[in-house]
């Protein structure tokens, strides 16, 4: 009797969780990204005088390319992509310290991601580049580290982030408008 009760409860729970899972994922968008480079220091004009640089402090600047967003799931809704909702998380010890999107030098770079509507039933093309300053207890460990990109979904949004295959990020020392804009 007790064993049958546990089996019934387990079946109800599995069915409920499955229904919740399936209903919650019907409008999932898939954001494809890659991470071509990381750097400690951004040099806005390497030959200029005075020489001005921007440091990542005790962290690392992470450069991400938003390759595409698929919005073709069952029950899809128009998706308002906002690059300000992107962040990277963690450090070499597994601490959860969110990195902040944007950097003071992004105006010097080409192809920076901007908010965009991705209509239901479509897949966007490239949406541009995002720079995130990720704090770390050990910035040297992040030189070529691939850090997962995350998205702060609003109510009713479901965003799955998928890193596209590719090489480890290049370490740029320092990064400049020329070498960042030349990244593939």
Short mmCIF file of C-alpha atoms in Angstrom, two decimals:
data_model
loop_
_atom_site.label_atom_id
_atom_site.label_comp_id
_atom_site.label_asym_id
_atom_site.label_seq_id
_atom_site.Cartn_x
_atom_site.Cartn_y
_atom_site.Cartn_z
CA UNK A 1 0.00 0.00 0.00
CA UNK A 2 2.75 2.46 1.00
CA UNK A 3 4.84 1.47 -2.02
CA UNK A 4 1.87 2.04 -4.36
CA UNK A 5 1.22 5.46 -2.75
CA UNK A 6 4.85 6.49 -3.39
CA UNK A 7 4.60 5.30 -7.00
CA UNK A 8 1.39 7.32 -7.51
CA UNK A 9 2.93 10.45 -5.96
CA UNK A 10 6.05 10.02 -8.08
CA UNK A 11 3.91 9.63 -11.25
CA UNK A 12 1.93 12.77 -10.38
CA UNK A 13 5.11 14.75 -9.69
CA UNK A 14 6.81 13.58 -12.88
CA UNK A 15 3.71 14.42 -14.92
CA UNK A 16 3.36 17.84 -13.27
CA UNK A 17 7.02 18.72 -13.71
CA UNK A 18 6.91 17.53 -17.33
CA UNK A 19 3.83 19.66 -18.04
CA UNK A 20 5.39 22.71 -16.39
CA UNK A 21 8.64 22.15 -18.28
CA UNK A 22 6.92 21.78 -21.64
CA UNK A 23 4.56 24.70 -21.15
CA UNK A 24 7.39 26.95 -19.92
CA UNK A 25 9.59 26.22 -22.91
CA UNK A 26 7.14 26.75 -25.75
CA UNK A 27 8.37 30.28 -26.47
CA UNK A 28 12.08 29.72 -25.88
CA UNK A 29 14.47 31.73 -28.03
CA UNK A 30 17.99 30.44 -28.63
CA UNK A 31 20.75 33.04 -28.55
CA UNK A 32 23.89 31.82 -30.36
CA UNK A 33 27.16 33.45 -29.35
CA UNK A 34 30.91 33.10 -29.50
CA UNK A 35 33.72 34.66 -27.49
CA UNK A 36 36.61 35.70 -29.76
CA UNK A 37 38.79 37.60 -27.27
CA UNK A 38 39.62 38.72 -23.74
CA UNK A 39 41.89 41.53 -22.50
CA UNK A 40 42.95 43.34 -19.30
CA UNK A 41 43.58 46.71 -20.85
CA UNK A 42 41.98 48.72 -23.65
CA UNK A 43 44.28 51.22 -25.36
CA UNK A 44 42.14 53.70 -27.29
CA UNK A 45 45.05 55.21 -29.24
CA UNK A 46 48.32 53.25 -28.98
CA UNK A 47 50.37 55.91 -30.79
CA UNK A 48 48.62 58.89 -29.24
CA UNK A 49 49.88 61.42 -26.76
CA UNK A 50 48.79 61.63 -24.05
CA UNK A 51 48.45 57.88 -23.83
CA UNK A 52 45.02 56.88 -22.43
CA UNK A 53 44.06 53.35 -21.39
CA UNK A 54 41.05 51.74 -19.72
CA UNK A 55 41.73 48.92 -17.27
CA UNK A 56 39.41 46.05 -16.40
CA UNK A 57 40.51 46.59 -12.78
CA UNK A 58 40.88 43.25 -11.04
CA UNK A 59 39.02 41.50 -13.84
CA UNK A 60 38.97 40.95 -17.58
CA UNK A 61 37.15 42.48 -20.54
CA UNK A 62 35.33 39.65 -22.34
CA UNK A 63 34.28 40.19 -25.96
CA UNK A 64 31.23 38.29 -27.22
CA UNK A 65 29.66 38.18 -30.67
CA UNK A 66 25.91 37.62 -30.80
CA UNK A 67 25.82 35.34 -33.85
CA UNK A 68 22.04 34.96 -34.14
CA UNK A 69 18.80 34.53 -32.24
CA UNK A 70 16.41 31.74 -33.23
CA UNK A 71 12.80 32.58 -32.44
CA UNK A 72 11.03 29.64 -34.05
CA UNK A 73 9.83 27.56 -31.09
CA UNK A 74 6.27 26.37 -30.76
CA UNK A 75 4.23 29.25 -29.35
CA UNK A 76 6.92 31.79 -30.24
CA UNK A 77 6.32 35.46 -29.46
CA UNK A 78 8.19 38.49 -30.73
CA UNK A 79 11.42 38.80 -28.73
CA UNK A 80 12.93 42.12 -27.71
CA UNK A 81 16.68 41.49 -27.49
CA UNK A 82 18.42 43.90 -25.12
CA UNK A 83 22.23 43.62 -24.86
CA UNK A 84 22.10 45.34 -21.44
CA UNK A 85 20.53 42.10 -20.10
CA UNK A 86 23.63 40.04 -20.99
CA UNK A 87 26.19 39.18 -18.35
CA UNK A 88 28.94 36.69 -17.60
CA UNK A 89 29.17 35.00 -14.25
CA UNK A 90 31.85 33.44 -12.10
CA UNK A 91 35.54 33.48 -11.46
CA UNK A 92 38.26 30.86 -11.15
CA UNK A 93 36.93 29.76 -7.74
CA UNK A 94 33.35 29.41 -8.97
CA UNK A 95 32.13 32.54 -7.17
CA UNK A 96 29.08 34.14 -8.70
CA UNK A 97 30.12 37.73 -9.38
CA UNK A 98 28.21 39.05 -12.38
CA UNK A 99 30.17 40.95 -14.99
CA UNK A 100 28.74 44.23 -16.15
CA UNK A 101 27.81 44.78 -19.81
CA UNK A 102 29.29 47.66 -21.74
CA UNK A 103 32.53 49.52 -21.33
CA UNK A 104 33.45 53.18 -21.62
CA UNK A 105 35.31 52.53 -24.88
CA UNK A 106 32.60 50.77 -26.91
CA UNK A 107 32.02 53.95 -28.93
CA UNK A 108 35.42 53.24 -30.56
CA UNK A 109 34.37 49.79 -31.76
CA UNK A 110 32.37 48.82 -34.83
CA UNK A 111 29.38 46.51 -34.69
CA UNK A 112 28.36 46.95 -31.04
CA UNK A 113 25.05 45.18 -30.33
CA UNK A 114 21.96 47.35 -29.88
CA UNK A 115 18.40 46.44 -28.83
CA UNK A 116 16.51 44.69 -31.61
CA UNK A 117 13.15 43.04 -32.14
CA UNK A 118 13.39 39.44 -33.37
CA UNK A 119 9.93 38.60 -34.77
CA UNK A 120 8.36 35.25 -33.97
CA UNK A 121 9.06 32.55 -36.53
CA UNK A 122 12.39 34.07 -37.61
CA UNK A 123 16.12 33.79 -36.99
CA UNK A 124 18.09 37.01 -36.82
CA UNK A 125 21.44 37.56 -38.46
CA UNK A 126 24.41 38.78 -36.46
CA UNK A 127 23.41 41.25 -33.76
CA UNK A 128 26.89 42.59 -33.04
CA UNK A 129 29.46 42.55 -30.28
CA UNK A 130 29.09 42.93 -26.51
CA UNK A 131 31.89 43.80 -24.06
CA UNK A 132 31.57 42.61 -20.46
CA UNK A 133 33.91 43.52 -17.61
CA UNK A 134 34.08 40.41 -15.41
CA UNK A 135 35.59 40.89 -11.94
CA UNK A 136 37.87 38.07 -10.83
CA UNK A 137 40.03 36.96 -7.94
CA UNK A 138 42.59 35.82 -10.54
CA UNK A 139 42.45 37.78 -13.83
CA UNK A 140 45.44 35.84 -15.23
CA UNK A 141 43.29 32.68 -15.15
CA UNK A 142 40.82 34.39 -17.51
CA UNK A 143 43.29 35.22 -20.31
CA UNK A 144 41.87 32.60 -22.68
CA UNK A 145 38.98 31.38 -20.52
CA UNK A 146 35.61 30.77 -22.13
CA UNK A 147 33.06 32.23 -19.75
CA UNK A 148 29.39 31.44 -20.23
CA UNK A 149 27.15 34.25 -21.35
CA UNK A 150 23.85 34.64 -19.50
CA UNK A 151 20.68 36.67 -20.09
CA UNK A 152 18.41 38.29 -17.48
CA UNK A 153 15.06 37.13 -18.85
CA UNK A 154 11.98 39.18 -18.09
CA UNK A 155 8.68 37.62 -17.10
CA UNK A 156 7.35 35.60 -20.02
CA UNK A 157 10.77 35.33 -21.68
CA UNK A 158 12.73 32.11 -21.99
CA UNK A 159 16.24 32.50 -23.39
CA UNK A 160 18.60 29.59 -23.99
CA UNK A 161 22.20 30.62 -24.66
CA UNK A 162 24.25 28.40 -26.96
CA UNK A 163 27.99 28.87 -27.46
CA UNK A 164 28.82 28.16 -31.09
CA UNK A 165 31.87 25.94 -31.67
CA UNK A 166 35.17 27.70 -32.12
CA UNK A 167 38.63 28.24 -30.71
CA UNK A 168 39.39 29.54 -27.23
CA UNK A 169 39.32 33.34 -26.96
CA UNK A 170 42.49 35.18 -28.02
CA UNK A 171 44.23 37.15 -25.30
CA UNK A 172 44.84 40.66 -26.60
CA UNK A 173 47.54 42.58 -24.72
CA UNK A 174 46.39 45.30 -24.91
CA UNK A 175 43.22 45.42 -26.94
CA UNK A 176 42.88 48.38 -29.29
CA UNK A 177 40.15 49.56 -31.66
CA UNK A 178 42.16 48.08 -34.55
CA UNK A 179 42.70 44.58 -33.15
CA UNK A 180 39.19 44.28 -31.68
CA UNK A 181 37.50 45.52 -34.87
CA UNK A 182 39.62 43.05 -36.88
CA UNK A 183 38.44 40.01 -34.88
CA UNK A 184 36.60 37.49 -37.04
#
